[in-house]
């Protein structure tokens, strides 16, 4: 990592939304650290970002493993770490009648506890510098619930409230915390769904991230909610 150049960590940077965010941040001149669970997808994302001229390191990470999360931060050898974006997640469809304890545990482990531990480690690094921004990608599902996605929605509701608590704790160190809650975004999470064409483009989530970072350190937007344009029923 080069000194004096801002550093952004995008957890889930190998995913469709994470890669769009990393790509924008790279273009803005951030040095990037991106993570993904599988190395093939991570390598592809790193190569894509390098082709765009970004300075980037890819680190495989399983968010279900607290030790791996701690080692990611030990290996970062920053401070300063200017920005952390929690953009990893899983969403498995399962009705409440079919949902098992293992299903809830897996979803919460990745989407909520993993993100919470990344936020904790980011806070430790950022507070030394007395500045930084942590952005958590939650979901409108965490505010309203969605049929067939109870575990996912519960995990995102938890992440939204966790973000609110984190904001209160982090403020005293000069660290800002924001939540982005998108509606359906056009990513591989939706497979072959023909409605993808009408979903929010991943780049709009990236635009929301850059907007948050353009604000002065004296201002914070608690939550950006990105809904799909048009009547909600038309897309489901
Ligand atoms: N797509 C939507 O409609 C939508 C709407 C609202 C919010 N979101 C949220 O946006 C975020 C990104 O979603 P996306 O649509 O871009 O999905 P995606 O393309 O599937 O990306 C998901 C990312 O999370 C990583 N990941 C999955 N399991 C992991 C684990 N156990 N440990 C570490 N990383 C793991 C994936 O790595 P691998 O690729 O290696 O598995 C990938 O980098 C998620 O939090 C999602 O809930 C999505």
Coordinates of C-alpha atoms and ligand atoms in Angstrom, one line a residue:
X1 CA 0.0 0.0 0.0
X2 CA 1.4 3.4 -0.9
X3 CA 1.5 6.0 1.8
X4 CA -0.7 9.0 1.5
X5 CA -3.2 7.4 -0.9
X6 CA -6.6 6.7 0.7
X7 CA -7.5 3.0 1.3
X8 CA -10.9 1.4 0.8
X9 CA -11.8 -2.1 1.9
X10 CA -14.7 -3.6 0.0
X11 CA -15.9 -6.8 1.7
X12 CA -17.7 -8.8 -1.0
X13 CA -15.9 -6.8 -3.6
X14 CA -16.0 -9.9 -5.9
X15 CA -19.8 -9.7 -6.0
X16 CA -21.8 -7.7 -8.5
X17 CA -22.6 -4.8 -6.2
X18 CA -19.2 -4.9 -4.4
X19 CA -17.4 -4.8 -7.7
X20 CA -19.4 -1.8 -8.9
X21 CA -18.5 0.0 -5.7
X22 CA -14.8 -1.0 -5.9
X23 CA -14.7 0.1 -9.5
X24 CA -16.0 3.5 -8.6
X25 CA -13.7 3.9 -5.7
X26 CA -10.7 2.8 -7.8
X27 CA -11.6 5.5 -10.3
X28 CA -11.7 8.0 -7.5
X29 CA -8.1 7.1 -6.6
X30 CA -8.6 4.8 -3.6
X31 CA -6.2 1.9 -3.2
X32 CA -8.4 -1.1 -2.9
X33 CA -8.5 -4.2 -0.8
X34 CA -11.4 -6.5 -1.9
X35 CA -12.6 -9.8 -0.5
X36 CA -14.6 -12.7 -1.7
X37 CA -15.3 -16.2 -0.6
X38 CA -14.3 -18.1 -3.7
X39 CA -10.9 -17.4 -5.2
X40 CA -12.0 -17.7 -8.9
X41 CA -14.5 -14.9 -8.7
X42 CA -12.1 -12.9 -6.5
X43 CA -9.3 -13.2 -9.1
X44 CA -11.6 -12.2 -11.9
X45 CA -12.7 -9.1 -10.0
X46 CA -9.1 -8.2 -9.2
X47 CA -8.1 -8.5 -12.8
X48 CA -11.0 -6.4 -13.9
X49 CA -10.1 -3.6 -11.5
X50 CA -6.4 -3.8 -12.5
X51 CA -7.5 -3.4 -16.2
X52 CA -9.3 -0.2 -15.1
X53 CA -6.0 1.0 -13.6
X54 CA -6.8 0.5 -9.9
X55 CA -4.2 -0.5 -7.3
X56 CA -5.9 -3.5 -5.7
X57 CA -5.3 -6.5 -3.5
X58 CA -7.7 -9.4 -3.3
X59 CA -8.0 -11.4 0.0
X60 CA -10.1 -14.5 0.2
X61 CA -12.3 -14.3 3.3
X62 CA -15.1 -16.4 4.8
X63 CA -17.2 -14.2 6.9
X64 CA -18.3 -17.1 9.0
X65 CA -14.8 -17.4 10.5
X66 CA -14.0 -14.7 13.1
X67 CA -10.3 -15.7 13.0
X68 CA -10.1 -15.0 9.2
X69 CA -11.7 -11.6 9.7
X70 CA -9.1 -10.7 12.4
X71 CA -6.3 -12.0 10.2
X72 CA -7.6 -9.8 7.3
X73 CA -7.1 -6.7 9.4
X74 CA -3.7 -7.8 10.8
X75 CA -2.6 -8.4 7.2
X76 CA -3.9 -5.1 5.9
X77 CA -1.0 -3.2 7.5
X78 CA -2.7 0.1 7.2
X79 CA -3.7 2.4 9.1
X80 CA -5.0 4.6 7.8
X81 CA -8.1 2.7 6.5
X82 CA -10.3 5.4 5.2
X83 CA -13.4 3.4 4.0
X84 CA -14.9 0.0 4.8
X85 CA -17.9 -1.2 2.7
X86 CA -19.7 -4.3 3.9
X87 CA -21.1 -5.5 0.6
X88 CA -21.1 -9.3 1.1
X89 CA -24.1 -11.4 1.7
X90 CA -26.2 -14.4 0.9
X91 CA -29.9 -14.7 0.2
X92 CA -31.4 -18.2 0.0
X93 CA -35.1 -18.5 -0.6
X94 CA -36.9 -20.6 2.0
X95 CA -40.4 -20.4 3.4
X96 CA -40.7 -20.1 7.2
X97 CA -42.3 -23.6 7.2
X98 CA -39.2 -25.1 5.6
X99 CA -36.6 -22.9 7.4
X100 CA -34.2 -24.8 9.7
X101 CA -32.0 -23.6 12.5
X102 CA -29.0 -24.2 10.2
X103 CA -30.5 -22.0 7.5
X104 CA -31.1 -19.1 10.0
X105 CA -27.6 -19.6 11.5
X106 CA -25.8 -19.5 8.1
X107 CA -27.7 -16.4 6.9
X108 CA -27.1 -14.5 10.2
X109 CA -23.5 -15.6 10.4
X110 CA -22.6 -14.1 7.0
X111 CA -25.0 -11.1 6.7
X112 CA -25.1 -9.9 10.3
X113 CA -22.4 -11.3 12.5
X114 CA -19.7 -11.3 9.7
X115 CA -20.6 -7.6 8.9
X116 CA -20.5 -6.8 12.6
X117 CA -17.1 -8.2 13.1
X118 CA -15.7 -6.4 10.0
X119 CA -17.2 -3.2 11.5
X120 CA -15.5 -3.9 14.8
X121 CA -12.1 -4.5 13.3
X122 CA -12.5 -1.4 11.0
X123 CA -13.4 0.7 14.1
X124 CA -10.2 -0.4 15.9
X125 CA -8.1 0.7 12.9
X126 CA -9.9 3.9 12.1
X127 CA -10.1 5.2 15.6
X128 CA -6.3 5.4 15.7
X129 CA -6.5 7.9 12.8
X130 CA -9.6 9.6 14.3
X131 CA -11.5 9.4 10.9
X132 CA -13.0 6.9 8.5
X133 CA -16.4 5.8 7.0
X134 CA -18.1 2.5 7.4
X135 CA -20.9 1.7 5.0
X136 CA -23.2 -1.3 5.4
X137 CA -25.2 -2.6 2.5
X138 CA -28.5 -3.7 4.0
X139 CA -31.8 -4.1 2.1
X140 CA -35.3 -2.7 1.9
X141 CA -36.2 -6.3 2.9
X142 CA -34.8 -5.5 6.3
X143 CA -37.4 -2.8 6.8
X144 CA -40.4 -4.5 5.3
X145 CA -39.9 -8.2 5.1
X146 CA -40.4 -10.3 1.9
X147 CA -42.2 -13.6 1.3
X148 CA -39.9 -16.5 1.2
X149 CA -36.9 -14.6 2.6
X150 CA -37.5 -14.4 6.4
X151 CA -33.9 -15.3 7.4
X152 CA -32.5 -12.8 4.9
X153 CA -34.8 -10.0 5.9
X154 CA -34.2 -10.7 9.6
X155 CA -30.4 -10.5 9.0
X156 CA -30.7 -7.2 7.1
X157 CA -33.1 -5.8 9.8
X158 CA -30.4 -6.7 12.3
X159 CA -27.7 -5.1 10.1
X160 CA -29.7 -1.8 9.8
X161 CA -30.1 -1.5 13.6
X162 CA -26.5 -2.6 14.2
X163 CA -25.4 0.2 11.9
X164 CA -27.5 2.7 13.9
X165 CA -25.8 1.5 17.2
X166 CA -22.4 1.5 15.5
X167 CA -23.0 5.1 14.4
X168 CA -23.6 6.2 18.0
X169 CA -20.5 4.4 19.2
X170 CA -18.2 5.4 16.4
X171 CA -19.1 9.1 16.4
X172 CA -16.9 9.9 19.3
X173 CA -13.9 8.7 17.3
X174 CA -14.7 10.8 14.3
X175 CA -15.9 7.8 12.3
X176 CA -19.1 8.0 10.2
X177 CA -21.4 5.1 9.7
X178 CA -24.1 4.9 6.9
X179 CA -26.5 2.3 5.7
X180 CA -27.5 1.8 2.1
X181 CA -30.8 -0.1 1.7
X182 CA -31.4 -1.1 -1.9
X183 CA -34.5 -2.7 -3.3
X184 CA -33.9 -5.4 -5.9
X185 CA -30.6 -4.9 -7.6
X186 CA -29.7 -6.4 -11.0
X187 CA -27.2 -9.0 -9.9
X188 CA -26.5 -12.7 -10.1
X189 CA -28.5 -13.1 -6.8
X190 CA -31.6 -13.0 -9.1
X191 CA -30.4 -15.7 -11.5
X192 CA -32.4 -15.7 -14.8
X193 CA -35.3 -13.6 -13.5
X194 CA -36.6 -11.7 -16.5
X195 CA -37.5 -8.8 -14.2
X196 CA -33.7 -8.1 -13.8
X197 CA -33.9 -5.6 -16.6
X198 CA -36.1 -3.4 -14.4
X199 CA -34.0 -3.7 -11.3
X200 CA -31.7 -1.0 -9.8
X201 CA -28.3 -1.2 -11.6
X202 CA -25.4 -2.1 -9.3
X203 CA -23.7 1.2 -10.4
X204 CA -26.5 3.2 -8.7
X205 CA -25.5 1.6 -5.4
X206 CA -21.9 2.6 -6.1
X207 CA -23.1 6.1 -6.9
X208 CA -24.7 6.2 -3.4
X209 CA -21.4 5.2 -1.8
X210 CA -19.5 8.0 -3.6
X211 CA -22.2 10.5 -2.6
X212 CA -21.7 9.5 1.0
X213 CA -18.0 9.9 0.7
X214 CA -18.2 13.3 -1.0
X215 CA -19.9 14.8 2.1
X216 CA -17.8 16.8 4.5
X217 CA -16.7 15.0 7.6
X218 CA -19.2 17.1 9.5
X219 CA -22.2 15.5 7.8
X220 CA -23.5 12.0 7.7
X221 CA -26.5 10.5 5.9
X222 CA -27.8 7.8 8.2
X223 CA -29.5 5.7 5.4
X224 CA -29.9 5.9 1.7
X225 CA -32.8 3.8 0.5
X226 CA -32.8 3.0 -3.2
X227 CA -36.1 1.8 -4.5
X228 CA -37.0 0.5 -7.9
X229 CA -38.7 3.1 -10.1
X230 CA -42.4 2.3 -10.8
X231 CA -45.0 0.3 -8.9
X232 CA -43.5 -2.3 -6.7
X233 CA -45.9 -5.1 -7.8
X234 CA -44.7 -4.8 -11.4
X235 CA -41.3 -6.2 -10.5
X236 CA -42.2 -9.1 -8.3
Ligands
LIG1 N1 -29.0 -8.0 -5.4 C1 -30.0 -7.5 -4.7 O1 -31.2 -7.4 -5.1 C2 -29.7 -6.8 -3.4 C3 -30.7 -6.0 -2.8 C4 -30.4 -5.4 -1.6 C5 -29.2 -5.7 -0.9 N2 -28.3 -6.6 -1.5 C6 -27.1 -6.9 -0.7 O2 -26.0 -6.4 -1.4 C7 -24.8 -7.3 -1.1 C8 -24.2 -7.8 -2.4 O3 -25.1 -8.6 -3.1 P1 -25.0 -8.9 -4.6 O4 -26.3 -8.9 -5.2 O5 -23.8 -8.2 -5.2 O6 -24.6 -10.5 -4.6 P2 -23.4 -11.3 -5.1 O7 -23.0 -10.9 -6.5 O8 -23.8 -12.8 -4.9 O9 -22.2 -11.0 -4.2 C9 -22.1 -11.5 -2.9 C10 -20.7 -11.3 -2.3 O10 -20.7 -11.9 -1.0 C11 -19.6 -12.8 -0.9 N3 -19.9 -13.9 0.0 C12 -21.0 -14.8 0.0 N4 -20.8 -15.6 1.1 C13 -19.7 -15.2 1.8 C14 -19.1 -15.7 2.9 N5 -19.5 -16.8 3.6 N6 -18.0 -15.1 3.3 C15 -17.5 -14.0 2.7 N7 -18.0 -13.5 1.6 C16 -19.2 -14.1 1.1 C17 -19.5 -13.4 -2.3 O11 -18.3 -14.1 -2.6 P3 -18.4 -15.3 -3.6 O12 -18.8 -14.7 -4.9 O13 -17.0 -15.8 -3.7 O14 -19.4 -16.3 -3.1 C18 -19.7 -12.1 -3.1 O15 -18.4 -11.4 -3.0 C19 -25.4 -8.4 -0.2 O16 -25.2 -8.0 1.2 C20 -26.9 -8.4 -0.5 O17 -27.7 -8.9 0.5 C21 -28.5 -7.1 -2.7

